[in-house]
């Protein structure tokens, strides 16, 4: 049981607009939000002049801080979870897949025990990016690891993960994809369209079958053509679907991001990092899926120029979202916390600053830089350098 924590006098990012108030946390939950709260003996974070919002939730991340999720070593996930709060991340989906069905099952089985663990950022479950994706849009994934959609194979993955797969990225135009989409939805996970060469019509069939989310809109999918809108136009026009935007400035130019946001609005936009293990590292090169990658700026790419993932951390994506999309801070918190909470299936307990919700908080300064992060009521990152006092 975590101790009592009082976050005093921050400007809170609340649904009805910013408001100066205190937040009292106890037992890992928010127990009160209001003015001049009193709690003798509580640990205090003095947030005067700082902004406080719900902690960031990243539903598409492959690692960071030198730790990769393409592993059967659960200590890598735990090490990432301990590192991520410095970027304001308080929970995440482990985005992973193996090189072949046997390895995918082994990874899911090996990592399943960390789901729900709370040493730092909380592991909310898995996002399987593949293997049922289109070889024509494989992006950074080696073509040899891709699979034809199979309900039986999906059921083996779901069992290996102990039912903790929350999101599955697939290409709806592949043979057998539609029954697979229905099976994923029946299992309570989110079928997501991505790494796809679908036409507008094929995309629509996918949405009819149950696709409700789109993995990194624009990237690794058929581009827009004036006579074949493809998955991007279909996704923008599909009111039932949320869409991921990678806001690192390298994956997508700010102008198309802004265009997409104009259509999607604050309810349907989900900011994700697609971070590699190289995120937040000094290293300028590394390996991904057995190939050498080079980092320059926010971009990590293979020798042929294929972008393999982002290295800009979540707090940078948050700042970019404000700038690129032309939104205010409270709206950016919806895109980085409340909306991803729905994808991860935790909207009932995460993504909002309300009594009863998990005490997952991020404190930002006026430059929107992370000054402190609280995970389930525990201070997981303290960059305030102010005195934490007992009243
Ligand atoms: Zn990815």
XYZ file of C-alpha atoms and ligand atoms in Angstrom:
392
model
C 0.000 0.000 0.000
C 1.494 3.315 -1.036
C 1.654 6.235 1.376
C -0.494 9.347 1.156
C 0.616 11.909 -1.381
C -0.606 15.468 -1.797
C 0.065 17.345 -5.032
C -0.430 20.947 -4.021
C -1.614 23.910 -6.082
C -0.953 22.614 -9.577
C -2.895 23.755 -12.625
C -4.874 20.610 -13.405
C -5.756 19.500 -16.921
C -9.443 18.768 -16.292
C -12.066 17.956 -18.943
C -13.820 21.294 -18.381
C -10.563 23.241 -18.664
C -7.518 24.032 -16.544
C -8.156 24.643 -12.869
C -5.826 25.321 -9.953
C -6.374 22.678 -7.279
C -4.794 20.004 -5.093
C -4.860 16.247 -5.623
C -4.819 13.830 -2.694
C -3.732 10.253 -3.382
C -3.987 7.271 -1.073
C -3.611 3.534 -1.650
C -2.525 4.146 -5.234
C -5.730 6.009 -6.116
C -6.831 9.617 -6.348
C -9.123 10.151 -3.351
C -9.848 13.894 -3.640
C -9.442 16.776 -6.071
C -10.144 20.284 -4.759
C -8.920 23.519 -3.218
C -6.879 23.663 -0.025
C -6.994 19.965 0.764
C -5.394 19.046 4.037
C -3.647 15.807 4.821
C -1.264 15.849 7.805
C 1.718 13.552 7.350
C 1.272 13.163 3.615
C 4.208 13.461 1.262
C 3.779 16.744 -0.606
C 4.688 17.707 -4.156
C 4.659 21.496 -4.419
C 3.300 22.068 -7.925
C 2.757 25.846 -7.742
C 3.082 27.268 -11.218
C 3.227 23.787 -12.757
C 0.704 21.832 -14.807
C -0.603 18.461 -13.638
C -2.258 15.926 -15.929
C -3.000 12.216 -16.109
C 0.152 10.182 -16.825
C 0.866 9.364 -20.444
C -0.276 5.964 -21.738
C 1.688 4.592 -24.701
C -0.147 1.810 -26.588
C 2.509 1.487 -29.289
C 6.038 1.181 -27.927
C 8.774 -1.404 -28.575
C 11.192 -0.255 -25.914
C 13.319 2.658 -24.763
C 16.214 3.574 -22.530
C 18.207 0.752 -24.155
C 15.586 -1.925 -23.371
C 13.864 -3.788 -26.231
C 10.500 -5.597 -26.037
C 11.541 -8.110 -28.725
C 12.700 -10.404 -25.967
C 11.742 -13.312 -23.738
C 13.572 -11.674 -20.843
C 10.949 -10.029 -18.646
C 13.618 -8.050 -16.778
C 13.907 -5.872 -19.931
C 10.254 -4.893 -19.601
C 10.687 -4.177 -15.903
C 13.766 -2.054 -16.643
C 11.804 -0.074 -19.261
C 8.921 0.367 -16.773
C 11.357 1.838 -14.258
C 12.870 4.156 -16.908
C 9.704 5.371 -18.677
C 8.319 7.673 -15.917
C 11.096 10.220 -16.635
C 9.206 10.776 -19.923
C 5.845 11.071 -18.142
C 4.765 7.542 -19.111
C 2.785 5.834 -16.333
C 1.460 2.797 -18.227
C 1.908 1.085 -21.594
C 1.169 -1.854 -23.830
C 4.149 -4.041 -24.704
C 4.231 -3.921 -28.521
C 5.964 -7.030 -29.761
C 5.898 -10.029 -32.097
C 8.300 -12.892 -32.767
C 10.152 -14.131 -35.818
C 7.714 -16.978 -36.468
C 4.721 -18.347 -34.540
C 6.831 -20.390 -32.118
C 8.842 -17.366 -31.059
C 5.736 -15.160 -30.795
C 4.130 -17.671 -28.436
C 7.342 -17.982 -26.423
C 7.672 -14.176 -26.076
C 4.048 -13.740 -24.982
C 4.272 -16.612 -22.513
C 7.567 -15.396 -21.074
C 6.405 -11.776 -20.673
C 2.800 -12.425 -19.513
C 3.756 -12.470 -15.793
C 4.757 -8.769 -15.913
C 1.254 -7.677 -16.960
C -0.249 -5.724 -14.060
C 3.104 -5.171 -12.385
C 3.600 -1.685 -11.040
C 7.309 -1.112 -10.441
C 7.219 2.269 -12.174
C 4.962 2.437 -15.233
C 2.255 -0.242 -15.252
C 2.267 -2.970 -17.918
C -1.317 -3.014 -19.261
C -0.941 -5.940 -21.667
C 0.247 -6.556 -25.211
C -0.078 -4.944 -28.601
C 0.761 -7.542 -31.259
C 2.032 -5.603 -34.276
C 1.725 -8.459 -36.742
C 2.317 -11.120 -37.795
C -0.877 -10.951 -39.938
C 0.255 -7.931 -41.971
C 0.747 -7.318 -45.684
C 4.214 -8.178 -47.088
C 3.798 -5.190 -49.439
C 3.695 -2.874 -46.384
C 5.924 -4.722 -43.936
C 7.894 -1.594 -43.016
C 10.793 -2.572 -40.784
C 9.569 -6.132 -40.105
C 11.435 -8.856 -42.042
C 9.078 -10.364 -44.684
C 9.941 -13.866 -43.423
C 8.132 -13.314 -40.129
C 4.757 -12.408 -41.701
C 1.837 -14.868 -41.536
C -1.443 -15.421 -43.344
C -4.404 -14.675 -41.017
C -5.440 -17.708 -38.985
C -7.973 -17.850 -36.164
C -6.339 -21.000 -34.757
C -2.940 -19.292 -34.653
C -4.435 -16.168 -33.000
C -6.027 -18.373 -30.338
C -2.612 -19.847 -29.531
C -1.195 -16.324 -29.095
C -4.118 -15.251 -26.911
C -3.652 -18.322 -24.709
C 0.133 -17.821 -24.486
C -0.431 -14.239 -23.323
C -2.933 -15.346 -20.682
C -5.664 -13.246 -22.320
C -3.624 -10.042 -21.979
C -3.423 -9.078 -25.666
C -5.264 -5.764 -25.976
C -4.491 -4.688 -29.567
C -3.686 -6.664 -32.740
C -2.407 -4.856 -35.840
C -3.404 -6.643 -39.043
C -4.106 -6.062 -42.733
C -7.840 -6.532 -43.461
C -7.310 -7.281 -47.181
C -5.414 -10.535 -46.528
C -7.252 -13.839 -47.070
C -8.881 -14.958 -43.817
C -8.578 -11.537 -42.185
C -12.319 -10.938 -41.666
C -12.988 -14.055 -39.504
C -9.766 -13.230 -37.626
C -11.003 -9.686 -36.921
C -14.237 -11.119 -35.514
C -12.332 -13.622 -33.359
C -10.058 -10.901 -31.938
C -13.063 -8.733 -31.098
C -14.875 -11.680 -29.485
C -11.810 -12.213 -27.279
C -12.158 -8.624 -25.999
C -9.091 -7.256 -27.809
C -9.019 -4.388 -30.325
C -8.511 -5.340 -33.980
C -6.405 -2.549 -35.510
C -5.740 -1.884 -39.181
C -2.105 -1.350 -40.068
C 0.800 -2.383 -42.302
C -1.880 -2.613 -44.957
C -2.341 -2.191 -48.697
C -6.159 -2.186 -48.412
C -8.298 -0.284 -50.883
C -11.129 1.926 -49.629
C -13.544 -0.987 -50.150
C -11.306 -3.507 -48.375
C -10.843 -1.071 -45.494
C -14.622 -0.660 -45.202
C -15.026 -4.449 -45.017
C -12.480 -4.473 -42.205
C -14.407 -1.827 -40.263
C -17.645 -3.746 -40.816
C -15.974 -6.896 -39.424
C -14.904 -5.038 -36.256
C -11.759 -2.968 -36.785
C -11.951 -0.055 -34.330
C -8.421 1.360 -34.345
C -5.775 2.272 -36.900
C -2.076 1.700 -36.257
C 0.206 4.670 -37.078
C -2.007 6.354 -39.656
C 0.000 7.268 -42.789
C 2.953 4.988 -42.005
C 3.311 1.498 -43.548
C 0.067 1.769 -45.485
C -1.065 2.515 -49.047
C -0.839 6.284 -49.535
C -3.777 8.469 -50.576
C -4.483 8.597 -54.319
C -7.217 10.770 -55.759
C -8.935 7.750 -57.352
C -8.162 5.284 -54.543
C -8.331 6.818 -51.089
C -7.124 3.563 -49.496
C -6.896 2.957 -45.740
C -6.021 6.547 -44.804
C -9.145 8.158 -46.241
C -11.279 5.202 -45.117
C -9.939 5.523 -41.577
C -10.403 9.291 -41.395
C -14.030 8.924 -42.507
C -14.814 5.991 -40.163
C -16.373 7.548 -37.074
C -16.092 4.300 -35.087
C -12.301 4.182 -35.353
C -9.555 5.876 -33.374
C -6.248 6.540 -35.174
C -2.668 6.549 -33.927
C -0.489 9.496 -34.909
C 3.288 9.379 -34.459
C 4.149 12.983 -33.593
C 7.954 12.802 -33.745
C 8.189 15.045 -36.812
C 10.097 12.309 -38.685
C 7.415 9.690 -39.456
C 4.831 12.153 -40.763
C 5.177 15.794 -41.736
C 3.290 18.142 -39.382
C 0.926 19.300 -42.177
C -0.713 15.884 -42.853
C -0.841 15.307 -39.074
C -2.756 18.559 -38.716
C -5.049 17.658 -41.611
C -5.793 14.272 -40.010
C -6.471 15.897 -36.634
C -8.937 18.336 -38.222
C -11.000 15.305 -39.280
C -10.379 13.050 -36.275
C -10.841 15.645 -33.535
C -9.964 15.205 -29.840
C -12.023 12.013 -29.348
C -10.509 9.846 -32.099
C -6.819 10.780 -31.990
C -4.291 8.668 -30.073
C -0.666 9.820 -29.854
C 1.859 6.952 -29.807
C 5.658 6.893 -29.846
C 6.414 3.619 -31.720
C 9.644 3.921 -29.717
C 12.591 1.644 -30.300
C 14.950 0.590 -27.527
C 17.194 3.421 -28.802
C 14.695 6.059 -27.607
C 16.173 8.396 -25.034
C 19.674 7.038 -25.651
C 22.877 8.737 -26.678
C 23.600 5.910 -29.151
C 23.528 6.892 -32.830
C 23.292 3.332 -34.124
C 21.920 -0.022 -33.045
C 20.183 -3.117 -34.358
C 16.511 -3.834 -35.112
C 15.271 -7.273 -36.269
C 18.869 -8.243 -37.035
C 19.630 -5.190 -39.167
C 21.786 -2.169 -38.510
C 19.871 1.084 -37.887
C 21.230 4.606 -37.733
C 19.735 7.395 -35.626
C 19.714 10.976 -36.806
C 17.516 13.485 -35.020
C 14.170 11.864 -34.155
C 14.544 9.219 -36.882
C 15.968 5.704 -36.735
C 16.322 4.163 -40.209
C 17.864 1.171 -41.981
C 20.550 1.642 -44.645
C 17.844 1.655 -47.380
C 16.102 4.581 -45.654
C 13.184 2.567 -44.179
C 12.163 4.162 -40.866
C 12.141 1.459 -38.183
C 10.611 3.369 -35.304
C 10.848 6.555 -33.332
C 13.470 7.612 -30.829
C 11.674 10.755 -29.590
C 10.279 10.086 -26.117
C 6.599 10.461 -25.146
C 7.026 13.889 -23.561
C 8.504 15.129 -26.847
C 5.490 13.679 -28.707
C 3.232 15.536 -26.248
C 5.018 18.843 -26.909
C 4.969 18.193 -30.660
C 1.240 17.377 -30.560
C 0.568 20.778 -28.988
C 2.663 22.484 -31.672
C 1.877 20.414 -34.784
C -1.855 19.940 -34.162
C -2.450 23.439 -32.790
C -4.113 22.175 -29.605
C -4.072 23.260 -25.974
C -2.477 21.291 -23.178
C -5.722 19.798 -21.826
C -6.563 18.448 -25.295
C -3.054 17.008 -25.637
C -3.668 15.077 -22.397
C -6.760 13.525 -23.997
C -4.643 12.369 -26.950
C -1.826 11.044 -24.735
C -3.815 9.630 -21.788
C -7.639 9.453 -21.924
C -7.908 8.111 -25.488
C -5.133 5.512 -25.236
C -6.753 4.368 -21.957
C -9.764 3.265 -24.034
C -7.547 1.247 -26.406
C -5.798 -0.432 -23.493
C -9.164 -1.224 -21.856
C -8.474 0.825 -18.710
C -10.657 3.904 -19.318
C -12.534 3.116 -16.096
C -9.432 3.642 -13.955
C -6.823 5.585 -15.937
C -6.498 8.691 -18.104
C -8.378 11.198 -15.918
C -7.760 13.205 -12.773
C -10.801 12.054 -10.835
C -11.412 10.509 -7.423
C -11.395 6.725 -7.762
C -8.959 6.759 -10.673
C -5.414 5.422 -10.393
C -3.010 8.038 -9.046
C -1.010 8.211 -12.285
C 0.122 11.828 -12.678
C 2.630 13.852 -14.607
C 3.793 17.326 -13.543
C 4.966 19.622 -16.360
C 6.648 23.016 -16.323
C 5.730 25.938 -18.587
C 7.913 24.449 -21.374
C 5.887 21.211 -20.996
C 8.961 19.381 -19.690
C 8.415 16.575 -17.181
C 9.246 17.665 -13.647
C 7.689 14.770 -11.716
C 5.792 11.568 -12.423
C 3.603 9.575 -10.047
C 2.684 5.944 -10.771
C -0.126 4.437 -8.660
C 0.557 6.979 -5.930
C 4.346 6.440 -5.843
C 6.734 9.189 -6.986
C 8.463 7.338 -9.855
C 10.389 10.330 -11.198
C 11.299 13.417 -9.225
C 12.946 16.144 -11.260
C 11.517 18.971 -9.178
C 14.557 19.336 -6.968
C 12.182 20.995 -4.512
C 11.912 19.857 -1.002
C 9.381 17.072 -0.534
C 8.110 17.857 2.923
C 5.900 16.390 5.539
C 3.410 18.964 6.760
Zn 5.592 -0.355 -34.186
